[in-house]
Structure formats: structure tokens, C-alpha cells
Coordinates of C-alpha atoms in Angstrom, one line a residue:
M12 CA 48.4 51.9 -4.4
V13 CA 45.0 51.0 -3.8
L14 CA 42.4 53.3 -4.4
L15 CA 39.0 52.2 -2.2
S16 CA 36.0 54.4 -1.3
L17 CA 32.9 53.8 1.0
T18 CA 30.2 56.0 0.1
A19 CA 26.5 56.1 2.3
S20 CA 24.2 58.8 0.3
H21 CA 20.8 60.1 -0.3
R22 CA 20.8 57.0 -3.8
E23 CA 21.4 54.9 -1.9
L24 CA 19.6 55.1 1.5
D25 CA 17.0 57.3 3.1
L26 CA 17.6 60.5 5.3
D27 CA 17.5 59.1 8.3
A28 CA 19.8 56.2 7.7
L29 CA 22.5 58.5 6.3
E30 CA 21.9 60.7 9.4
R31 CA 22.6 57.9 11.5
L32 CA 25.6 56.9 10.2
S33 CA 27.1 60.0 9.7
T34 CA 27.0 61.1 13.4
G35 CA 30.6 62.0 14.6
S36 CA 32.2 61.9 10.6
S37 CA 35.0 63.8 12.1
S38 CA 36.8 61.5 13.7
V39 CA 36.7 58.1 11.2
G40 CA 39.2 59.3 8.9
R41 CA 42.2 60.1 11.9
V42 CA 40.6 57.0 13.4
V43 CA 41.2 54.4 10.0
V44 CA 44.8 55.5 9.4
R45 CA 45.9 55.5 13.2
T46 CA 44.3 51.3 13.5
C47 CA 44.9 50.3 10.3
G48 CA 48.3 49.7 8.5
P49 CA 47.9 49.4 5.5
V50 CA 45.7 52.8 4.4
A51 CA 48.4 55.6 4.1
G52 CA 45.6 58.0 3.8
A53 CA 41.6 59.0 4.7
V54 CA 39.4 61.8 3.4
V55 CA 36.0 62.1 4.0
I56 CA 33.1 63.9 3.2
S57 CA 29.7 63.9 4.8
T58 CA 27.5 66.7 3.7
C59 CA 23.4 67.2 4.0
N60 CA 23.6 64.4 1.6
R61 CA 25.8 61.8 2.0
F62 CA 29.3 60.6 3.5
E63 CA 31.9 58.7 2.0
L64 CA 35.4 57.9 3.1
Y65 CA 38.3 57.5 0.9
L66 CA 40.9 55.6 1.6
D67 CA 44.5 55.6 0.1
V68 CA 45.2 51.8 0.7
D69 CA 49.6 50.8 0.3
A70 CA 49.0 46.5 0.0
P71 CA 48.0 44.6 -2.7
L72 CA 43.7 43.8 -2.5
S73 CA 42.1 40.8 -3.7
G74 CA 38.1 40.4 -3.8
D75 CA 38.4 39.0 -0.6
S76 CA 40.9 41.8 1.0
V77 CA 38.5 44.5 -0.3
R78 CA 35.3 42.4 1.5
H79 CA 37.8 42.3 5.5
A80 CA 38.8 45.6 4.5
T81 CA 35.0 47.1 3.9
R82 CA 34.0 45.2 7.3
H83 CA 36.6 46.8 9.4
V84 CA 36.1 50.5 8.4
A85 CA 32.4 49.7 9.0
E86 CA 33.1 48.6 12.7
L87 CA 35.0 52.0 12.9
V88 CA 32.9 54.0 11.3
A89 CA 29.0 52.1 13.9
D90 CA 31.5 52.8 16.5
A91 CA 31.9 56.0 15.5
S92 CA 28.4 56.7 14.7
G93 CA 26.3 54.2 17.4
V94 CA 24.8 52.0 14.6
T95 CA 25.5 48.6 14.4
G96 CA 28.5 47.0 12.0
D97 CA 26.1 45.1 10.1
V98 CA 24.3 48.2 9.6
A99 CA 27.1 50.4 8.6
A100 CA 28.3 47.5 6.4
R101 CA 24.9 47.3 4.4
S102 CA 24.9 51.1 4.2
F103 CA 28.4 51.1 1.8
T104 CA 28.7 51.1 -2.0
V105 CA 31.7 50.0 -2.6
R106 CA 34.0 51.1 -5.1
T107 CA 38.2 50.9 -5.9
G108 CA 40.7 51.9 -9.0
P109 CA 39.3 54.0 -11.7
E110 CA 35.7 53.2 -10.3
V111 CA 36.7 56.2 -7.4
T112 CA 38.0 58.9 -9.6
E113 CA 34.8 58.4 -11.8
H114 CA 32.7 58.8 -8.4
L115 CA 35.3 61.3 -6.9
F116 CA 34.9 63.8 -10.0
A117 CA 31.5 63.0 -10.6
V118 CA 30.4 64.3 -7.1
A119 CA 33.0 67.0 -6.8
S120 CA 30.9 68.4 -10.3
G121 CA 27.9 68.1 -8.8
L122 CA 27.0 65.2 -10.6
D123 CA 25.4 63.2 -8.5
A124 CA 24.2 65.5 -5.8
M125 CA 20.2 65.9 -4.4
V126 CA 20.0 68.4 -7.0
V127 CA 22.2 67.5 -10.1
G128 CA 24.2 70.1 -10.7
E129 CA 24.5 71.8 -7.1
R130 CA 27.4 74.0 -6.7
E131 CA 28.3 73.8 -2.9
I132 CA 29.2 70.4 -3.2
A133 CA 32.8 71.4 -4.6
G134 CA 33.8 73.6 -1.9
Q135 CA 32.6 70.7 0.3
V136 CA 35.3 68.4 -1.3
K137 CA 38.2 71.6 -1.4
R138 CA 37.2 71.5 2.5
S139 CA 37.2 67.5 3.3
L140 CA 40.9 68.0 1.7
A141 CA 42.0 70.7 3.7
E142 CA 40.4 69.1 7.1
A143 CA 42.4 65.7 6.1
R144 CA 45.3 67.8 6.1
E145 CA 44.7 68.9 9.5
Q146 CA 44.2 66.1 11.1
E147 CA 47.3 64.6 9.3
T148 CA 45.2 61.9 7.5
T149 CA 46.4 62.7 3.8
S150 CA 48.6 60.7 1.4
K151 CA 50.0 62.2 -2.1
T152 CA 47.6 60.0 -4.2
L153 CA 45.0 61.4 -2.6
E154 CA 45.9 65.2 -2.5
L155 CA 46.5 64.9 -6.3
L156 CA 43.2 63.2 -6.4
F157 CA 41.1 65.4 -4.3
Q158 CA 42.8 68.6 -6.9
T159 CA 42.1 67.0 -9.5
A160 CA 38.5 66.7 -8.3
S161 CA 38.2 70.5 -7.5
R162 CA 39.7 71.3 -11.3
T163 CA 37.7 68.8 -12.9
S164 CA 35.0 70.9 -11.2
K165 CA 35.4 74.1 -12.4
R166 CA 35.9 73.3 -16.0
V167 CA 32.6 71.8 -15.7
G168 CA 31.2 75.1 -14.1
T169 CA 32.5 77.4 -16.9
D170 CA 32.4 74.9 -20.2
T171 CA 28.7 73.5 -18.9
E172 CA 25.4 75.2 -18.8
L173 CA 25.0 72.8 -15.6
G174 CA 27.1 75.5 -14.4
S175 CA 25.4 78.7 -15.1
A176 CA 22.3 77.5 -13.5
G177 CA 22.6 78.6 -10.4
R178 CA 21.0 74.7 -8.9
S179 CA 21.6 74.1 -4.9
V180 CA 20.5 72.9 -2.4
V181 CA 19.7 76.1 -0.7
A182 CA 18.2 77.8 -4.3
L183 CA 15.7 74.9 -4.1
A184 CA 14.3 75.4 -1.2
L185 CA 14.3 78.8 -1.6
D186 CA 12.5 78.5 -4.3
L187 CA 9.6 76.2 -2.6
A188 CA 9.0 78.8 0.1
E189 CA 8.3 81.9 -2.3
R190 CA 4.6 80.4 -2.6
E191 CA 4.0 80.7 0.9
L192 CA 5.9 83.9 1.2
P193 CA 5.9 88.3 1.1
P194 CA 7.6 89.3 -1.8
W195 CA 10.8 89.4 -0.8
D196 CA 11.8 92.7 -0.3
G197 CA 9.4 92.6 2.8
T198 CA 10.4 89.1 3.6
R199 CA 12.0 88.8 7.2
A200 CA 14.2 86.3 7.5
V201 CA 16.7 83.9 10.1
L202 CA 19.4 81.7 10.0
I203 CA 20.2 78.7 12.3
G204 CA 23.7 78.2 11.8
T205 CA 27.2 80.1 10.4
G206 CA 28.8 77.4 8.4
S207 CA 28.8 77.0 4.7
Y208 CA 25.6 76.8 3.6
A209 CA 24.6 79.9 5.5
G210 CA 26.4 81.9 3.8
A211 CA 25.0 80.2 0.9
S212 CA 22.0 81.3 2.0
V213 CA 22.8 85.0 2.9
A214 CA 24.1 85.3 -0.3
A215 CA 20.6 83.6 -2.1
L216 CA 18.1 85.9 0.1
R217 CA 19.7 88.8 -1.2
A218 CA 20.0 88.3 -4.4
R219 CA 16.2 87.3 -4.7
G220 CA 15.9 91.0 -3.0
C221 CA 15.9 90.4 0.9
D222 CA 17.7 92.6 2.9
D223 CA 16.2 92.0 6.6
I224 CA 18.0 88.9 7.6
R225 CA 19.3 87.9 11.0
V226 CA 21.9 84.8 11.9
Y227 CA 20.9 83.1 15.2
S228 CA 24.2 80.5 16.3
Q229 CA 24.9 78.3 19.2
S230 CA 28.4 78.1 19.4
G231 CA 28.2 81.5 20.1
R232 CA 30.0 82.8 16.8
A233 CA 26.7 84.9 15.0
E234 CA 28.1 88.1 15.9
I235 CA 31.5 87.0 14.0
F236 CA 29.1 86.0 10.9
A237 CA 27.2 89.0 11.0
E238 CA 29.7 91.5 10.6
S239 CA 32.0 89.5 7.8
H240 CA 28.4 89.0 5.9
G241 CA 26.4 92.0 6.5
V242 CA 23.6 90.7 8.5
Q243 CA 22.4 91.0 11.8
P244 CA 23.5 88.5 15.3
A245 CA 20.7 87.7 17.0
A246 CA 20.9 86.7 20.6
S247 CA 17.2 84.7 21.6
L248 CA 16.0 82.3 18.7
V249 CA 12.6 82.2 20.6
E250 CA 12.8 85.9 19.9
A251 CA 14.1 85.6 16.1
L252 CA 10.9 83.8 15.7
A253 CA 8.8 85.6 16.8
D254 CA 9.4 88.2 14.5
A255 CA 10.0 85.6 11.4
D256 CA 8.4 85.2 7.8
L257 CA 11.6 82.9 7.0
V258 CA 14.1 80.6 9.0
V259 CA 16.9 79.1 7.4
S260 CA 18.2 76.5 9.7
C261 CA 21.6 74.6 8.6
S262 CA 24.0 74.6 11.6
G263 CA 24.2 70.8 12.2
A264 CA 24.6 71.6 15.8
R265 CA 22.3 69.0 16.7
G266 CA 23.4 66.6 20.3
R267 CA 26.4 69.4 20.6
L268 CA 27.6 70.4 24.6
P269 CA 27.6 73.3 24.6
A270 CA 31.4 73.6 26.2
A271 CA 32.5 72.2 23.0
R272 CA 31.0 74.9 21.1
D273 CA 33.4 75.8 19.9
E274 CA 35.2 72.8 18.7
P275 CA 33.5 71.5 15.3
E276 CA 35.8 68.4 16.1
A277 CA 34.2 67.6 19.8
E278 CA 34.6 63.9 20.4
P279 CA 31.8 61.7 20.4
E280 CA 33.1 59.8 23.9
R281 CA 31.8 63.7 24.4
L282 CA 28.7 63.6 23.1
A283 CA 28.1 59.4 24.3
D284 CA 28.8 60.9 28.1
V285 CA 25.7 63.6 27.3
V286 CA 23.9 60.5 25.9
A287 CA 24.6 58.5 29.6
G288 CA 23.2 61.4 31.4
N289 CA 26.1 62.8 32.7
F290 CA 25.3 65.8 31.7
G291 CA 21.6 67.7 32.0
G292 CA 20.8 64.7 32.3
P293 CA 19.6 61.8 29.6
T294 CA 17.6 63.5 27.5
T295 CA 17.7 66.9 28.5
L296 CA 20.2 70.0 27.6
P297 CA 20.9 72.9 29.4
R298 CA 18.5 76.1 30.0
G299 CA 19.6 78.4 27.1
L300 CA 20.6 76.7 24.8
M301 CA 18.1 78.1 22.4
G302 CA 18.2 81.1 24.1
E303 CA 16.9 83.0 27.3
D304 CA 13.6 82.3 27.5
A305 CA 13.2 79.2 26.2
P306 CA 12.5 75.8 27.5
E307 CA 14.7 73.5 28.5
A308 CA 15.6 71.5 24.6
S309 CA 15.5 68.2 23.5
L310 CA 18.6 66.0 23.0
G311 CA 19.4 66.2 19.4
H312 CA 17.5 69.6 18.2
V313 CA 18.4 73.0 18.0
L314 CA 14.4 74.1 17.6
D315 CA 12.0 71.8 19.0
A316 CA 8.6 72.5 19.3
A317 CA 8.0 74.7 22.9
A318 CA 10.3 76.8 21.7
L319 CA 8.4 77.3 18.1
V320 CA 4.9 77.6 20.0
R321 CA 6.4 79.7 22.2
A322 CA 7.4 82.3 19.9
R323 CA 4.1 81.9 18.0
E324 CA 2.6 83.6 21.1
R325 CA 4.6 86.3 20.2
A326 CA 3.8 86.9 17.8
A327 CA 0.2 86.4 17.6
D328 CA 0.3 89.1 20.9
R329 CA 2.0 91.7 18.1
A330 CA -0.6 90.7 16.0
G331 CA -2.6 92.0 18.3
D332 CA -6.6 92.8 15.9
E333 CA -5.0 90.7 12.8
P334 CA -6.9 87.5 12.7
E335 CA -3.5 85.1 13.2
P336 CA 0.0 86.0 13.1
R337 CA 1.9 85.9 9.6
P338 CA 2.8 82.3 8.5
L339 CA 6.3 80.5 9.1
V340 CA 8.0 79.1 7.0
I341 CA 11.1 76.6 7.9
L342 CA 14.3 75.1 6.1
D343 CA 15.9 72.7 7.9
L344 CA 18.9 72.1 5.9
A345 CA 21.0 69.9 8.3
L346 CA 21.3 66.3 7.9
H347 CA 21.7 65.9 11.6
R348 CA 18.0 68.2 11.7
D349 CA 18.1 71.2 13.5
V350 CA 14.3 71.4 13.5
D351 CA 11.9 69.2 15.5
P352 CA 10.2 67.2 13.5
R353 CA 7.0 67.9 15.3
V354 CA 7.4 71.7 14.9
A355 CA 4.9 70.6 11.7
D356 CA 1.8 70.7 13.7
V357 CA 2.7 73.8 15.0
E358 CA -0.2 75.8 13.5
G359 CA 0.5 78.4 11.0
V360 CA 3.9 76.6 10.4
L361 CA 4.8 75.1 7.4
L362 CA 8.4 73.1 7.2
F363 CA 10.5 72.2 4.8
D364 CA 13.3 69.8 5.3
L365 CA 15.9 66.9 2.7
A366 CA 13.3 65.0 2.4
T367 CA 10.9 66.7 0.7
L368 CA 13.8 68.8 -0.2
K369 CA 14.7 65.6 -2.9
A370 CA 11.2 64.2 -3.5
R371 CA 10.9 68.1 -5.5
A372 CA 14.2 67.8 -6.6
P373 CA 13.9 69.3 -10.5
A374 CA 15.4 67.0 -13.1
V375 CA 18.4 68.6 -15.7
A376 CA 17.7 68.2 -19.6
H377 CA 19.8 65.1 -20.3
D378 CA 22.6 66.6 -23.2
V379 CA 23.5 69.0 -20.2
V380 CA 24.3 66.6 -17.6
A381 CA 25.7 64.6 -21.4
Q382 CA 28.3 67.3 -21.5
A383 CA 29.8 67.4 -18.0
Q384 CA 29.8 63.5 -17.6
G385 CA 31.8 63.8 -20.5
I386 CA 34.3 65.9 -19.0
V387 CA 34.6 64.3 -15.6
D388 CA 34.5 61.2 -17.6
A389 CA 38.1 62.6 -20.1
A390 CA 39.3 64.0 -17.0
A391 CA 38.9 60.6 -15.6
R392 CA 41.0 58.4 -17.7
R393 CA 44.0 61.0 -17.7
F394 CA 44.2 60.5 -14.4
E395 CA 44.3 57.0 -14.2
E396 CA 46.7 57.5 -16.9
T397 CA 48.8 59.0 -14.9
R398 CA 48.1 56.7 -12.0
L399 CA 49.0 54.1 -13.2
G400 CA 52.1 55.8 -15.0
R401 CA 53.8 56.9 -11.9
E402 CA 53.3 53.2 -10.3
A403 CA 55.0 51.8 -13.4
D404 CA 57.8 54.1 -13.1
A405 CA 59.3 52.6 -9.2
A406 CA 59.7 49.9 -11.4
V407 CA 61.2 51.8 -13.9
V408 CA 62.9 53.7 -12.1
A409 CA 65.0 50.5 -9.8
L410 CA 65.8 49.4 -13.6
L411 CA 67.7 52.6 -13.9
D412 CA 69.7 52.7 -10.8
E413 CA 70.5 48.7 -11.9
A414 CA 72.1 50.3 -14.9
E415 CA 73.8 53.6 -13.6
V416 CA 75.6 51.1 -11.5
R417 CA 77.0 48.7 -14.2
A418 CA 77.2 51.8 -16.5
V419 CA 79.9 53.3 -13.8
A420 CA 81.9 49.9 -13.5
E421 CA 81.6 50.4 -17.2
I422 CA 83.4 53.7 -17.9
A423 CA 85.7 52.4 -14.9
A424 CA 87.1 49.3 -17.0
D425 CA 87.1 51.4 -20.4
V426 CA 89.1 54.3 -18.7
A427 CA 91.8 51.5 -17.0
R428 CA 91.8 50.0 -20.7
L429 CA 93.1 53.0 -22.1
T430 CA 94.9 53.9 -19.6
D431 CA 97.0 50.7 -20.1
E432 CA 97.1 51.6 -23.8
L433 CA 97.9 54.2 -23.3
A434 CA 100.9 53.3 -21.0
A435 CA 102.5 50.8 -23.1
R436 CA 102.8 53.6 -25.5
D437 CA 104.9 56.0 -23.2
Q438 CA 101.7 58.3 -24.0
P439 CA 100.6 60.3 -20.8
A440 CA 96.6 59.2 -19.6
P441 CA 93.5 60.5 -20.3
D442 CA 93.0 63.6 -19.5
E443 CA 89.2 64.6 -18.2
S444 CA 87.6 65.6 -21.9
D445 CA 89.0 61.6 -22.9
V446 CA 86.4 60.4 -20.0
E447 CA 83.9 62.3 -20.3
A448 CA 83.8 61.1 -24.5
I449 CA 84.2 57.4 -22.5
A450 CA 81.1 58.0 -20.1
R451 CA 79.2 59.3 -22.8
D452 CA 79.6 56.2 -25.5
V453 CA 79.2 54.1 -22.1
R454 CA 76.0 55.7 -20.9
R455 CA 74.3 56.0 -24.6
R456 CA 74.8 52.1 -25.2
V457 CA 73.4 50.4 -21.7
H458 CA 70.1 53.6 -22.3
A459 CA 69.7 52.3 -25.1
E460 CA 69.8 47.9 -24.3
L461 CA 67.4 49.6 -21.6
H462 CA 64.5 51.1 -24.2
D463 CA 63.0 47.8 -24.7
K464 CA 62.9 46.7 -21.3
I465 CA 61.5 49.8 -20.1
V466 CA 58.6 49.5 -22.6
A467 CA 57.7 45.7 -21.5
I468 CA 58.1 46.8 -17.7
R469 CA 55.4 50.1 -18.1
A470 CA 53.2 47.5 -20.1
R471 CA 53.6 45.1 -18.0
A472 CA 52.5 47.1 -14.8
T473 CA 49.8 48.7 -16.5
A474 CA 48.2 45.5 -17.3
E475 CA 48.9 43.8 -13.6
A476 CA 47.3 46.9 -12.2
R477 CA 44.5 47.4 -14.3
A478 CA 43.9 42.9 -13.9
A479 CA 44.1 43.6 -10.2
E480 CA 42.0 46.8 -10.5
A481 CA 39.3 44.4 -12.1
A482 CA 39.8 42.2 -9.6
L483 CA 39.3 44.0 -6.6
V484 CA 36.2 45.6 -8.8
Q485 CA 34.8 42.0 -9.4
G486 CA 35.2 42.0 -4.9
A487 CA 33.7 45.6 -4.3
E488 CA 30.6 44.7 -7.0
A489 CA 30.3 41.1 -5.0
L490 CA 30.6 43.2 -1.5
T491 CA 27.5 46.4 -3.1
A492 CA 25.4 43.6 -4.3
E493 CA 25.0 42.0 -0.7
A494 CA 24.7 44.5 0.5
S495 CA 22.1 45.4 -1.5
A496 CA 19.5 42.6 -1.2
Q497 CA 20.3 43.1 2.6
R498 CA 18.9 46.5 2.1
D499 CA 15.7 45.7 -0.3
A500 CA 15.2 42.6 2.0
G501 CA 12.3 42.6 4.9
P502 CA 13.6 42.6 8.4
S503 CA 12.7 39.1 9.1
Q504 CA 15.0 38.2 6.2
R505 CA 18.0 39.8 7.0
R506 CA 21.1 37.6 8.8

């Protein structure tokens, strides 16, 4: 078994490129497992700032085969996301063997996040494994890898200051919004979406003293979410916006079909039908997507500029004699941009998106990061030692099976010989205790002879695995370097 991962994140790509790449990501794991024979398992992590595919490959790989495997997976990702195969291949950083383990543990612990120390990623890693289980794409190795990553994340959270700092994309976004808002106890907030970031936003808003929170959802889940979180559902987004000071949008519902609202794993082909004009025209979704009185929404945005202008007009009417309505701060935390960027041009509106947050993310003290990294490195080493040991165990088990066959034969021969000797002296045949004594002696001798062989097998298996993984790392590094060079090159220099 070989671990292989393909990563595209905010560190390598701008968020626009990452957004295009991760479109249709929910189906990629299934497709890879079903169409790639050597792939025994796949887990996909798709968040607001990363798209990663972890593979368990049941085949020997060389540097060249890593290149071919990566290219094949890139083509599958390209088919699901609508980008070209070349773009997908250039976008990935490829890791193999121990590098996969080290990277995932760092990701789960918040060390590779847009906001270093972000704790929400730990939950996203858990959900990624749960989704892979539902899709039946996991393997024993990936199960153990992801479960160990979660345990490592918990230790970083409890044993370092990184875990107690409460750092997250949501917290950073609210920090940036705070200076433009009324006091929190007088702020009226609207959430768009009912996923994990919406839940984290409710908790973060309440911690700051904001209790006037409403939630809107295209999928019709607003009332369920509102009841479970103690907030108010909003039937019309335009109405809610007209009376809001702050909007936190984190639905990631860009481009979804109304008919698929309750189906989080809507197939990309259905979305392609919309783009092709088979549902409401080539560039629009049906009226009502953003509330009964919203204008037709442009495909791809939960909140467009026209709807916001209408909401601001209502806010101005309600303001009456006041010189202008209260300003509106919008936080777009969805990778697939819930909010049309042109919203920033509407008077009285301030828009913060993920690109803004990435540029303003604060640094973390070096010693705190080093302590967390030490925990991650130690956990990764232990996992790899265990994994290599398990791979050697297969050879050891085969040797033990062979030894048992030999022992059984020797026991039978010794019992027969003793039986003949006793018969020659007219004595009774060996009883059960005699046979057990012979069996113990034979097995003790056979297993003693195996000790040196087992030690040699483990050492050889470990050395061969490490040598193979070193070759894989070289191949992955060459592939990543090639992709990086193509990303850095101008369009005219790319092949």
C-alpha cells in the first residue's frame, strides 16, 4: 500500500483558481475509486481554502507511475470541475508516503490553515472521513490515518497555546467587521447558510454579545437550523438585509439547482444542465431563489447586487428622515463566493471576502507554532513506523504459516517415532500429555530458529519501503516542481 495525496490550497493558488478546481469535488472520491483499479480508497477534503485528495494505492509506484497516476486523477478532477486537465495537473502539490502523513496531521492541527491555529479545520477533516464512509470509498489505512490525524489535532488543541487562542476564519472576519459595526449588543446579524461555518458564526457572535441573529437558507433548512441554534429564520433574504447591520454568508450554494437543495451531493451533470440552459435559461435561475420578491438571480451567487440594491432602498425608506441608512458589512466566507463581488460597489456596503481575510490574517508566535509542529512531527513518525511494521507483518505471517506446517509435520514424525519405540518395548502408546510435550518442544525449537529470520524480514521490508518511498518522493518533487514552474510562467510560456 502507498499513500498518495494531491493538494491544492490557498498557499499554492489564488482563491479564484481554487474555487474553479473544487467545483464538483463531492463526486471525485467516488469516481477515482470506481475508475482507478489500483486505488483502494479515497478521502476528499474540500474547505473554504483547500481541495485535497488522499489516496490509498494498492500497487507499487515509481516516480514515473506517480506522474501518470497524478495526471489521470487530474483529468478526473478536471471533468468534475470544468477546468482543463493541464490546469488541474498544474494546480496540485503531490505528496507520497510519510509526506502525506505529515501534511494531513499539520492540516488537521491548523498549521496549514489560512488563519494558523484555526480549529474549525479539525471538524472538517472528521466530516471528510465520515463522507467517505458514506460513499464507501475509505480503506483501513485511510481510516487509521484520518483517525490518528484527529487525535493529533486534539493534542495540539489541549497541549499548546495554539488551541486556546480561539483562532478561526470566522473570528478573523468578525474582528475586521467589528470596527464598522454598532456595539455587538445592538448589531443585527443575518446568516446565509446552515453548515458548519454558520454554526461557528452563531457561537462567535453570541460570545461577542450579539443576540439578534437571523438565518436564511436556499435549501429550506433555515427553520431547522434556527430551532436548533436558538435564532430566527428569515423567509426573505431581501427583507432580512433591509434590516441588517452584518451579513455572514457561508452557504457555498453557488450554482445549485432548486430541485437539488436537499441533496448536498447533487451530481455535477445536473449543474451542467443548468449552465447549458436546460433549466431557466443559460445565465439565470428561477425567480424566488433569494426570496419571493428578489429579482432573477445571476447563476452562481446567493446574493447579487440587484437584490442588495433593492434591500438598501428598503432600508433607506425605513430610515425616514435619517441622513442615510445604517451601513451594511458583508462577510463572504464561502469559497464558491456566495456574494457577487459587484456588491462592494453598492453605496453603504462593505464587503470582506476570503481573499481579504487571507491578506489580513495575523501571524502566530514562532515558539507556539514550533511546539505544535513538534507534536505533529512526533505523531507522524509514530504512525509511519506502525504502518511500515504492518507492511512487514504480511511477510512475517507468511513465514509463521510456513513454520507451522513444518512444525505439524515434525510433531507427527516425533509422535510416530515414539509410538514405535514404545511398541517395541510392549509399552502403551503415547498419551495426550506425551503428545503435548512433544508439540511444545518442536514449536519452541522451530520458533527459536525463526527469530533471526523475522528480524531480517522486518529490517528488509522497512528498508525496501523507505527506498521505494524515497523514489516516490523524488518523482513527486519533480512533478510538483514542474507544476510550480508552469504556474509561475507567463501564459505564453506554458505548453
